Every structure is written in C-alpha cells, then in structure tokens.
Amino acid sequence: MNMRSSGQPIAPLTVLALAVAVCAVSSSAPLIAFAAAPALAVAFWRNGLASVALTPVALGPRRAEVRDTIRGSRRRAGMFALLAGVALAAHFGTWMPSVQLGTVATSTALVATQPVWQGLIAAWQGRRPSAAGWVGIVLAVAGAAWATGADVGVSGQAVLADALAVLGAIFAAVYTALGEQARVALSTTTYTWICYGVCAVLLLVVCLAGGVDLTGYPPQAWAAILGLVAGAQLLGHSMFNYALQHTSATTVSVLILLEVPGAALLAWLWLGQVPRPGTLPGLSLLLAGVAVVIIGAARSTRAARVRESLPT
C-alpha cells in the first residue's frame, strides 16, 4: 500500500515530507482547543490565510497550470481538487467543533478512524487493501483510541462531540481519496491553492449565515490561528498533499495516526489535559499497526516487482 500503480516504493523525499507533516499536524487539535475563537471561524482563517499565502505562486510561476486546470486539459483534475475542497470544508466543519465540545484526546482518537473509511473507499475503487493492511489498520486505530484514552461521552454535548469527530474522519477520508485523484495531474501548489480556497469560501458562507464572529479575538487566538496556518495547514496538510502524488491515500491516512500521540502529548503539556494511565500499551499498539502496514506494503512492492520482471 506504500506505492501507486507503478509499484515503486516511497522515495526518501516523500518519507521526509510525511515525517514533517505528522509533526506539524500534531499541533492542530491543541491549538484549536487553545484558541478562544469559534471553531468554524478558526477553520475559515486557517484555510483562507493559507490560500492567500499560496496565491503569489499559484498566479505567478504556476499561472499556466492554473489556467490549464480551469479551461484546459487538466479540467478533470481541477474538478477533483474542487470536490476535495468541499470535503475538506466538511471535515473542518465537523471535527474542529468536536475538539472544543469534547476533549482533544477523544476527538483526535475518533477522527483517527479515517484509515478504516479510507480502506473501504479503496476497496470500492477496486484497490482492496491486503490482509496485512487491514490488520495494521485495525491495530493502529485501536491503539490510537487506547493511547489517547478515548471514551464515549455520556452527556449530550459529549455525544455530539463524538459524532462530529467520526463524521470528520469520514470526510477526511473522502478528502484524501479525491486529493489522490487530483494529484495525478496537478502540482502540490496548484492543488492546495484550489482546495484551500474552495474550503475557505464555503466556510465563510457558513460563518456568515450562522452569524459566527470572524474578528474581535484576543491576541492568543490570533497567535493560535497563525500557528495553525504555518504548521498544520501549510506544512502538515500541504506535505500530505505532496505525498499523495507518490504514495496511496490509504498509506497516508494510516501514517496520519501518528498525530494522535503527538496531539495528546501537546494537550498535556499546553492545556493540562492529562491522558489516563496506561497509555503506553496503546501507543505501542498504534506503532505496531503502522509497522504492519509498512511491512505489508513493502512485501507487496517486492511482489509487484517480481511479477513485472516475469516474461509474458
């Protein structure tokens, strides 16, 4: 599962991009919880500011590609990028409120069910994950829940937070699957610029329709928003988007699980949200699941190379 249809293994640069992305997105949930601002407004600002930051490149060196995406040979990829922006808006519109309604640990653990939905989408597309892949996914998701102390809330607000987090996981899987299709023909800059821009516009409409305050926040909220833009958005999501051109959506979604212990650790250090005792076994299970996925993918890659080398 760590290869595209070409059967090529992940390149070192892609591995580095994935490592940077995991570290960057680990700060997302703690910063959302730290920001004294409405979740939907934070989602709008992080995507809107990221899109603005990418505009000089998209309309400069990448202008010809953008024009070709709008009315040229890349229009199909552009449509996937647009739909990915819609899915990303739905992801942020469900998951980010869940972080503020519940706890960072529980929300992050539930949104970590993304690989399950990603595997189902891959199977529906005719790219069924291997048995080792499914075992790794189950182990990693179970470990994520265990490591962060996820539990089902008993209050109405907690139940709503849990439901929103699961919806966020589903929309994240759809977003990643659509991005995998768009990245076949689009550069990272062009794809992320379209995707973040569409997402920001949709979230702006929702904020204006719902009367959500977009300004008037304390300095700490703006600092958190800028941290989200620079870290989780431009480094995190953009590096994952880069990796989608070189590896599968299922692999990316499994590696995103490494965000779970990182987010829980940061929430403990920044916000005082202490994880429950006994998280180490869960973390070990999560890492074991990721290892199973990677090892299984390596075996699939070697098998694909052997098949390609056989005479027909």
Coordinates of N, CA, C and O in Angstrom, one line a residue, residues 84-254:
A84 N -12.5 18.1 -3.5 CA -11.7 17.8 -2.3 C -11.8 19.0 -1.4 O -11.8 18.9 -0.1
G85 N -11.9 20.2 -1.9 CA -12.1 21.4 -1.1 C -13.4 21.4 -0.4 O -13.5 21.8 0.8
V86 N -14.4 20.9 -1.0 CA -15.8 20.7 -0.4 C -15.7 19.7 0.8 O -16.2 19.9 1.9
A87 N -15.0 18.6 0.5 CA -14.8 17.5 1.5 C -14.0 18.1 2.7 O -14.3 17.8 3.9
L88 N -13.0 18.9 2.4 CA -12.1 19.4 3.5 C -12.9 20.4 4.3 O -12.8 20.4 5.5
A89 N -13.8 21.2 3.7 CA -14.7 22.1 4.5 C -15.6 21.3 5.4 O -15.8 21.7 6.5
A90 N -16.1 20.2 4.9 CA -17.0 19.3 5.7 C -16.2 18.7 6.8 O -16.7 18.6 8.0
H91 N -14.9 18.3 6.6 CA -14.1 17.8 7.6 C -13.9 18.8 8.7 O -14.0 18.5 9.9
F92 N -13.4 20.0 8.4 CA -13.2 21.0 9.4 C -14.4 21.4 10.1 O -14.4 21.7 11.3
G93 N -15.5 21.5 9.3 CA -16.8 21.9 9.9 C -17.4 21.0 10.9 O -18.3 21.3 11.7
T94 N -16.9 19.7 10.9 CA -17.4 18.7 11.9 C -16.4 18.4 12.9 O -16.7 18.4 14.1
W95 N -15.1 18.2 12.5 CA -14.1 17.8 13.5 C -13.7 19.0 14.4 O -13.6 18.8 15.6
M96 N -13.4 20.2 13.9 CA -13.0 21.3 14.7 C -13.9 21.6 15.8 O -13.5 21.9 17.0
P97 N -15.3 21.7 15.6 CA -16.2 21.9 16.7 C -16.1 20.8 17.7 O -16.3 21.0 18.9
S98 N -15.8 19.6 17.3 CA -15.8 18.4 18.2 C -14.6 18.6 19.2 O -14.7 18.2 20.4
V99 N -13.5 19.2 18.8 CA -12.4 19.4 19.7 C -12.8 20.4 20.8 O -12.4 20.2 22.0
Q100 N -13.6 21.4 20.5 CA -13.9 22.4 21.5 C -15.1 21.9 22.4 O -15.3 22.3 23.5
L101 N -15.9 21.0 21.8 CA -17.1 20.5 22.6 C -16.6 19.4 23.5 O -17.2 19.2 24.6
G102 N -15.6 18.6 23.1 CA -15.2 17.5 23.9 C -13.7 17.7 24.4 O -13.4 18.8 24.8
T103 N -12.9 16.6 24.4 CA -11.5 16.7 24.7 C -10.7 16.5 23.5 O -11.1 15.8 22.6
V104 N -9.4 17.0 23.6 CA -8.5 16.8 22.5 C -8.2 15.4 22.2 O -8.2 14.9 21.1
A105 N -8.0 14.6 23.3 CA -7.7 13.2 23.2 C -8.8 12.4 22.5 O -8.5 11.6 21.6
T106 N -10.0 12.5 23.0 CA -11.1 11.8 22.5 C -11.4 12.1 21.0 O -11.6 11.3 20.2
S107 N -11.4 13.4 20.7 CA -11.7 13.9 19.4 C -10.7 13.4 18.4 O -11.0 13.0 17.3
T108 N -9.4 13.5 18.8 CA -8.3 13.1 17.9 C -8.4 11.6 17.7 O -8.1 11.1 16.6
A109 N -8.7 10.8 18.7 CA -8.7 9.4 18.6 C -9.9 9.0 17.7 O -9.7 8.1 16.8
L110 N -11.0 9.6 17.8 CA -12.2 9.2 16.9 C -12.0 9.6 15.5 O -12.3 8.9 14.6
V111 N -11.3 10.8 15.3 CA -11.1 11.2 13.9 C -10.0 10.3 13.3 O -9.8 10.2 12.1
A112 N -9.3 9.6 14.2 CA -8.2 8.6 13.7 C -8.8 7.4 13.1 O -8.1 6.5 12.7
T113 N -10.1 7.2 13.1 CA -10.8 6.1 12.4 C -10.7 6.3 10.9 O -11.2 5.5 10.1
Q114 N -10.1 7.4 10.4 CA -10.0 7.7 9.0 C -9.5 6.5 8.2 O -10.1 6.3 7.1
P115 N -8.4 5.8 8.6 CA -7.9 4.7 7.8 C -9.0 3.6 7.5 O -8.9 3.0 6.4
V116 N -9.9 3.4 8.4 CA -11.0 2.4 8.2 C -11.8 2.9 7.0 O -12.1 2.1 6.0
W117 N -12.2 4.1 7.0 CA -13.1 4.6 5.9 C -12.2 4.7 4.6 O -12.7 4.5 3.5
Q118 N -10.9 5.0 4.8 CA -10.0 5.1 3.6 C -9.9 3.7 2.9 O -9.9 3.6 1.7
G119 N -9.8 2.7 3.8 CA -9.7 1.3 3.3 C -11.0 0.9 2.5 O -10.9 0.3 1.5
L120 N -12.1 1.3 3.1 CA -13.4 1.0 2.4 C -13.5 1.7 1.1 O -14.0 1.1 0.1
I121 N -13.1 3.0 1.0 CA -13.1 3.7 -0.2 C -12.2 3.1 -1.2 O -12.5 2.9 -2.4
A122 N -11.0 2.7 -0.8 CA -10.0 2.0 -1.7 C -10.6 0.7 -2.2 O -10.5 0.4 -3.4
A123 N -11.3 -0.1 -1.4 CA -12.0 -1.3 -1.8 C -13.1 -1.0 -2.8 O -13.2 -1.8 -3.8
W124 N -13.8 0.0 -2.6 CA -14.9 0.4 -3.5 C -14.3 0.8 -4.9 O -14.9 0.6 -5.9
Q125 N -13.1 1.4 -4.8 CA -12.4 1.8 -6.1 C -11.7 0.6 -6.8 O -11.1 0.8 -7.8
G126 N -11.8 -0.6 -6.2 CA -11.2 -1.7 -6.8 C -9.7 -1.9 -6.4 O -9.0 -2.8 -7.0
R127 N -9.3 -1.2 -5.3 CA -7.9 -1.3 -4.8 C -8.0 -1.8 -3.4 O -7.6 -1.1 -2.5
R128 N -8.4 -3.0 -3.2 CA -8.7 -3.6 -1.9 C -7.4 -3.7 -1.1 O -6.4 -4.3 -1.6
P129 N -7.3 -3.2 0.1 CA -6.1 -3.3 0.9 C -5.8 -4.8 1.2 O -6.7 -5.6 1.2
S130 N -4.5 -5.2 1.3 CA -4.2 -6.6 1.6 C -4.6 -6.9 3.0 O -5.0 -6.1 3.8
A131 N -4.6 -8.2 3.3 CA -4.9 -8.7 4.6 C -4.0 -8.1 5.7 O -4.5 -7.7 6.8
A132 N -2.7 -8.0 5.4 CA -1.8 -7.3 6.3 C -2.2 -5.8 6.5 O -2.1 -5.3 7.6
G133 N -2.6 -5.2 5.4 CA -3.0 -3.8 5.5 C -4.2 -3.6 6.4 O -4.2 -2.7 7.3
W134 N -5.2 -4.5 6.3 CA -6.4 -4.4 7.2 C -6.0 -4.7 8.6 O -6.5 -4.0 9.6
V135 N -5.2 -5.7 8.9 CA -4.7 -6.0 10.2 C -4.0 -4.8 10.8 O -4.3 -4.4 12.0
G136 N -3.1 -4.1 10.0 CA -2.4 -3.0 10.5 C -3.4 -1.8 10.8 O -3.2 -1.1 11.8
I137 N -4.4 -1.6 10.0 CA -5.3 -0.5 10.2 C -6.1 -0.7 11.5 O -6.2 0.2 12.3
V138 N -6.6 -1.9 11.7 CA -7.3 -2.2 12.9 C -6.4 -2.0 14.1 O -6.9 -1.4 15.1
L139 N -5.2 -2.5 14.1 CA -4.3 -2.4 15.2 C -4.0 -0.9 15.5 O -4.0 -0.5 16.7
A140 N -3.8 -0.2 14.5 CA -3.4 1.3 14.6 C -4.6 2.1 15.2 O -4.4 2.9 16.1
V141 N -5.8 1.8 14.7 CA -6.9 2.6 15.1 C -7.2 2.2 16.6 O -7.5 3.1 17.4
A142 N -7.1 0.9 16.9 CA -7.4 0.5 18.3 C -6.3 1.1 19.2 O -6.6 1.6 20.3
G143 N -5.1 1.1 18.8 CA -4.0 1.7 19.6 C -4.2 3.2 19.8 O -3.9 3.8 20.8
A144 N -4.7 3.9 18.7 CA -4.9 5.3 18.8 C -6.0 5.6 19.9 O -5.8 6.5 20.7
A145 N -7.0 4.8 19.9 CA -8.1 5.0 20.9 C -7.5 4.7 22.3 O -7.8 5.5 23.3
W146 N -6.8 3.7 22.4 CA -6.2 3.3 23.7 C -5.2 4.3 24.2 O -5.2 4.8 25.4
A147 N -4.3 4.8 23.3 CA -3.2 5.7 23.7 C -3.8 7.0 24.2 O -3.2 7.7 25.1
T148 N -4.9 7.5 23.6 CA -5.4 8.8 24.0 C -6.5 8.7 25.0 O -7.1 9.7 25.4
G149 N -6.9 7.5 25.4 CA -7.9 7.4 26.5 C -9.3 7.7 25.9 O -10.1 8.3 26.7
A150 N -9.6 7.4 24.7 CA -10.9 7.8 24.1 C -12.0 7.0 24.8 O -11.8 5.8 25.1
D151 N -13.0 7.7 25.1 CA -14.2 7.0 25.7 C -15.4 7.7 25.1 O -15.4 8.8 24.7
V152 N -16.6 7.0 25.2 CA -17.8 7.6 24.7 C -18.4 8.4 25.8 O -18.7 7.9 26.9
G153 N -18.6 9.7 25.5 CA -19.2 10.6 26.5 C -20.6 10.2 26.8 O -21.4 9.7 26.0
V154 N -21.0 10.5 28.0 CA -22.4 10.2 28.5 C -23.3 11.5 28.4 O -24.5 11.3 28.4
S155 N -22.7 12.6 28.4 CA -23.5 13.8 28.3 C -23.9 14.1 26.8 O -23.3 13.6 25.9
G156 N -25.0 14.9 26.7 CA -25.4 15.2 25.3 C -24.3 15.9 24.5 O -24.1 15.7 23.3
Q157 N -23.6 16.9 25.2 CA -22.5 17.6 24.5 C -21.4 16.6 24.1 O -20.8 16.7 23.0
A158 N -21.1 15.7 25.0 CA -20.0 14.7 24.7 C -20.4 13.8 23.5 O -19.6 13.5 22.7
V159 N -21.6 13.4 23.5 CA -22.1 12.5 22.4 C -22.1 13.3 21.1 O -21.6 12.7 20.1
L160 N -22.5 14.5 21.1 CA -22.4 15.4 19.9 C -21.0 15.5 19.4 O -20.7 15.4 18.2
A161 N -20.1 15.7 20.4 CA -18.6 15.9 20.0 C -18.1 14.6 19.4 O -17.4 14.6 18.4
D162 N -18.5 13.4 20.0 CA -18.0 12.2 19.4 C -18.6 11.9 18.0 O -17.8 11.5 17.1
A163 N -19.8 12.2 17.8 CA -20.5 12.0 16.5 C -19.8 12.9 15.4 O -19.5 12.5 14.3
L164 N -19.5 14.2 15.8 CA -18.9 15.1 14.9 C -17.5 14.6 14.5 O -17.0 14.8 13.4
A165 N -16.8 14.1 15.5 CA -15.4 13.6 15.3 C -15.4 12.4 14.3 O -14.6 12.4 13.4
V166 N -16.4 11.5 14.4 CA -16.5 10.4 13.5 C -16.8 10.9 12.1 O -16.3 10.4 11.1
L167 N -17.8 11.9 12.0 CA -18.1 12.5 10.7 C -16.8 13.1 10.1 O -16.6 13.1 8.9
G168 N -16.1 13.8 10.9 CA -14.8 14.4 10.5 C -13.9 13.4 9.9 O -13.2 13.7 8.9
A169 N -13.8 12.2 10.5 CA -13.0 11.1 10.0 C -13.4 10.7 8.6 O -12.6 10.5 7.7
I170 N -14.8 10.5 8.4 CA -15.3 10.1 7.1 C -15.0 11.1 6.0 O -14.5 10.8 4.9
F171 N -15.2 12.4 6.3 CA -15.0 13.5 5.4 C -13.5 13.6 5.1 O -13.1 13.9 3.9
A172 N -12.6 13.3 6.1 CA -11.2 13.4 5.8 C -10.8 12.3 4.9 O -9.9 12.5 4.0
A173 N -11.4 11.1 5.0 CA -11.1 10.0 4.1 C -11.5 10.4 2.6 O -10.8 10.1 1.7
V174 N -12.7 11.0 2.5 CA -13.2 11.4 1.2 C -12.2 12.5 0.6 O -11.8 12.4 -0.6
Y175 N -11.8 13.4 1.4 CA -10.9 14.5 1.0 C -9.6 13.9 0.5 O -9.1 14.3 -0.6
T176 N -9.0 12.9 1.2 CA -7.7 12.3 0.8 C -7.9 11.5 -0.4 O -7.0 11.6 -1.3
A177 N -9.0 10.8 -0.6 CA -9.2 10.0 -1.8 C -9.3 10.9 -3.0 O -8.8 10.6 -4.1
L178 N -10.1 12.0 -2.9 CA -10.2 12.9 -4.0 C -8.9 13.6 -4.3 O -8.5 13.8 -5.5
G179 N -8.1 13.9 -3.3 CA -6.8 14.5 -3.5 C -5.9 13.6 -4.2 O -5.1 14.0 -5.1
E180 N -5.9 12.3 -3.9 CA -5.1 11.3 -4.6 C -5.4 11.4 -6.1 O -4.5 11.3 -7.0
Q181 N -6.7 11.5 -6.5 CA -7.0 11.6 -7.9 C -6.5 12.9 -8.6 O -6.0 12.9 -9.7
A182 N -6.7 14.0 -7.8 CA -6.3 15.3 -8.4 C -4.8 15.4 -8.5 O -4.3 16.0 -9.5
R183 N -4.0 14.8 -7.6 CA -2.6 15.0 -7.6 C -1.9 14.2 -8.8 O -0.7 14.4 -9.0
V184 N -2.7 13.4 -9.5 CA -2.1 12.7 -10.6 C -1.7 13.7 -11.7 O -0.6 13.5 -12.4
A185 N -2.4 14.8 -11.8 CA -2.1 15.8 -12.9 C -1.8 17.2 -12.4 O -1.4 18.0 -13.2
L186 N -1.9 17.4 -11.1 CA -1.7 18.8 -10.6 C -0.5 18.8 -9.6 O -0.3 17.9 -8.9
S187 N 0.2 20.0 -9.6 CA 1.3 20.2 -8.7 C 0.7 20.4 -7.3 O -0.5 20.7 -7.1
T188 N 1.6 20.3 -6.3 CA 1.2 20.5 -4.9 C 0.6 21.9 -4.7 O -0.5 22.1 -4.1
T189 N 1.3 22.9 -5.3 CA 0.9 24.3 -5.1 C -0.5 24.5 -5.7 O -1.4 25.1 -5.1
T190 N -0.7 24.1 -6.9 CA -2.0 24.3 -7.6 C -3.1 23.6 -6.9 O -4.2 24.2 -6.7
Y191 N -2.9 22.4 -6.6 CA -3.9 21.6 -5.9 C -4.3 22.2 -4.6 O -5.5 22.4 -4.3
T192 N -3.3 22.5 -3.7 CA -3.6 23.0 -2.4 C -4.3 24.4 -2.5 O -5.1 24.8 -1.7
W193 N -3.8 25.2 -3.5 CA -4.4 26.6 -3.6 C -5.9 26.5 -3.9 O -6.7 27.2 -3.3
I194 N -6.2 25.6 -4.9 CA -7.7 25.4 -5.2 C -8.4 24.8 -4.1 O -9.5 25.3 -3.7
C195 N -7.9 23.8 -3.5 CA -8.6 23.1 -2.4 C -8.8 24.0 -1.2 O -9.9 24.1 -0.7
Y196 N -7.7 24.7 -0.7 CA -7.9 25.5 0.4 C -8.8 26.7 0.1 O -9.6 27.2 1.0
G197 N -8.7 27.2 -1.1 CA -9.6 28.4 -1.5 C -11.0 28.0 -1.5 O -11.9 28.7 -0.9
V198 N -11.4 26.9 -2.1 CA -12.8 26.4 -2.1 C -13.2 26.2 -0.7 O -14.4 26.6 -0.3
C199 N -12.4 25.5 0.1 CA -12.8 25.3 1.5 C -13.0 26.5 2.3 O -14.0 26.7 3.0
A200 N -12.2 27.5 2.1 CA -12.3 28.8 2.8 C -13.6 29.5 2.4 O -14.3 30.1 3.3
V201 N -13.9 29.5 1.1 CA -15.1 30.2 0.6 C -16.4 29.5 1.3 O -17.3 30.2 1.7
L202 N -16.4 28.2 1.3 CA -17.6 27.5 1.8 C -17.7 27.8 3.3 O -18.8 28.0 3.8
L203 N -16.6 27.8 4.0 CA -16.6 28.0 5.5 C -17.0 29.5 5.8 O -17.7 29.8 6.7
L204 N -16.6 30.4 4.9 CA -17.0 31.8 5.0 C -18.5 32.0 4.9 O -19.2 32.7 5.7
V205 N -19.1 31.3 3.9 CA -20.6 31.3 3.7 C -21.3 30.8 5.0 O -22.2 31.4 5.5
V206 N -20.8 29.7 5.5 CA -21.4 29.1 6.7 C -21.3 30.0 7.9 O -22.2 30.2 8.7
C207 N -20.1 30.6 8.1 CA -19.9 31.5 9.2 C -20.8 32.8 9.1 O -21.4 33.2 10.1
L208 N -20.9 33.3 7.9 CA -21.8 34.5 7.7 C -23.3 34.1 7.9 O -24.0 34.9 8.5
A209 N -23.7 33.0 7.4 CA -25.1 32.5 7.5 C -25.4 32.2 9.0 O -26.5 32.5 9.4
G210 N -24.4 31.7 9.7 CA -24.7 31.4 11.1 C -24.4 32.5 12.1 O -24.5 32.3 13.3
G211 N -23.9 33.7 11.6 CA -23.6 34.8 12.5 C -22.4 34.5 13.3 O -22.3 35.1 14.5
V212 N -21.4 33.8 12.8 CA -20.2 33.5 13.6 C -19.3 34.7 13.5 O -19.0 35.2 12.4
D213 N -18.8 35.1 14.6 CA -17.8 36.3 14.7 C -16.5 35.9 14.0 O -15.9 34.9 14.4
L214 N -16.1 36.7 13.1 CA -14.8 36.4 12.4 C -13.7 37.3 12.9 O -12.5 37.1 12.5
T215 N -14.0 38.2 13.7 CA -12.9 39.1 14.3 C -13.2 39.4 15.7 O -14.2 38.8 16.3
G216 N -12.3 40.2 16.3 CA -12.5 40.6 17.7 C -12.0 39.6 18.7 O -12.4 39.6 19.9
Y217 N -11.0 38.8 18.3 CA -10.5 37.7 19.2 C -9.3 38.3 20.0 O -8.7 39.3 19.5
P218 N -9.0 37.7 21.1 CA -7.8 38.1 21.9 C -6.5 37.7 21.1 O -6.5 36.9 20.2
P219 N -5.4 38.3 21.5 CA -4.1 38.1 20.8 C -3.8 36.6 20.8 O -3.2 36.1 19.8
Q220 N -4.1 35.8 21.9 CA -3.7 34.4 21.9 C -4.5 33.6 20.9 O -3.9 32.7 20.3
A221 N -5.7 34.0 20.5 CA -6.4 33.3 19.5 C -5.8 33.6 18.1 O -5.7 32.6 17.3
W222 N -5.4 34.8 17.8 CA -4.7 35.1 16.5 C -3.4 34.4 16.5 O -3.0 33.9 15.4
A223 N -2.7 34.3 17.6 CA -1.4 33.5 17.6 C -1.7 32.1 17.3 O -0.9 31.4 16.5
A224 N -2.7 31.5 17.9 CA -3.1 30.1 17.6 C -3.4 29.9 16.1 O -3.0 28.9 15.5
I225 N -4.2 30.8 15.6 CA -4.6 30.7 14.2 C -3.4 30.8 13.3 O -3.3 30.0 12.3
L226 N -2.5 31.7 13.5 CA -1.3 31.8 12.7 C -0.4 30.6 12.8 O 0.2 30.1 11.9
G227 N -0.4 30.0 14.0 CA 0.3 28.7 14.2 C -0.3 27.6 13.4 O 0.4 26.8 12.8
L228 N -1.6 27.6 13.4 CA -2.3 26.6 12.6 C -2.0 26.7 11.1 O -1.8 25.8 10.3
V229 N -2.0 28.0 10.6 CA -1.7 28.2 9.2 C -0.3 27.8 8.8 O -0.1 27.1 7.8
A230 N 0.6 28.2 9.6 CA 2.0 27.9 9.3 C 2.4 26.4 9.5 O 3.1 25.8 8.7
G231 N 1.8 25.8 10.6 CA 2.2 24.5 10.9 C 1.3 23.4 10.3 O 1.6 22.8 9.3
A232 N 0.1 23.3 10.9 CA -0.8 22.2 10.5 C -1.3 22.4 9.0 O -1.4 21.3 8.3
Q233 N -1.5 23.6 8.5 CA -2.0 23.8 7.2 C -0.9 23.7 6.1 O -0.9 22.9 5.3
L234 N 0.0 24.7 6.2 CA 1.0 24.9 5.1 C 2.0 23.7 5.1 O 2.5 23.2 4.1
L235 N 2.5 23.4 6.4 CA 3.4 22.3 6.5 C 2.7 20.9 6.5 O 3.1 20.0 5.8
G236 N 1.7 20.8 7.4 CA 1.1 19.5 7.5 C 0.3 19.0 6.4 O 0.6 18.1 5.6
H237 N -0.9 19.7 6.1 CA -1.7 19.3 5.0 C -1.0 19.3 3.7 O -1.2 18.5 2.8
S238 N -0.2 20.4 3.5 CA 0.4 20.5 2.1 C 1.4 19.4 1.9 O 1.6 18.9 0.8
M239 N 2.2 19.0 3.0 CA 3.1 17.9 2.8 C 2.4 16.6 2.6 O 2.9 15.7 1.8
F240 N 1.3 16.4 3.2 CA 0.5 15.2 2.9 C 0.0 15.2 1.5 O -0.1 14.2 0.8
N241 N -0.4 16.4 1.0 CA -0.9 16.5 -0.4 C 0.3 16.2 -1.3 O 0.0 15.6 -2.4
Y242 N 1.5 16.7 -1.0 CA 2.6 16.3 -1.8 C 2.8 14.8 -1.9 O 3.1 14.3 -3.0
A243 N 2.7 14.2 -0.7 CA 2.9 12.7 -0.7 C 1.9 11.9 -1.5 O 2.2 10.8 -1.9
L244 N 0.7 12.5 -1.7 CA -0.3 11.8 -2.4 C 0.0 11.5 -3.8 O -0.5 10.6 -4.5
Q245 N 1.0 12.3 -4.4 CA 1.4 12.0 -5.7 C 2.4 10.9 -5.8 O 2.7 10.3 -6.9
H246 N 2.9 10.4 -4.7 CA 4.0 9.4 -4.7 C 3.6 8.2 -3.9 O 4.3 7.2 -3.9
T247 N 2.5 8.2 -3.2 CA 2.0 7.0 -2.4 C 0.5 7.0 -2.3 O -0.1 8.0 -2.8
S248 N -0.1 6.0 -1.8 CA -1.5 5.8 -1.8 C -2.2 6.6 -0.7 O -1.6 6.9 0.4
A249 N -3.5 6.9 -0.9 CA -4.3 7.6 0.1 C -4.4 6.8 1.4 O -4.4 7.3 2.5
T250 N -4.4 5.4 1.3 CA -4.6 4.6 2.4 C -3.3 4.7 3.3 O -3.4 4.8 4.5
T251 N -2.1 4.6 2.7 CA -0.9 4.8 3.4 C -0.8 6.1 4.1 O -0.4 6.2 5.3
V252 N -1.2 7.2 3.5 CA -1.1 8.5 4.1 C -2.1 8.5 5.3 O -1.7 9.0 6.4
S253 N -3.3 8.0 5.1 CA -4.2 8.0 6.2 C -3.8 7.2 7.4 O -4.0 7.6 8.6
V254 N -3.0 6.1 7.2 CA -2.5 5.3 8.3 C -1.4 6.1 9.0 O -1.4 6.1 10.3

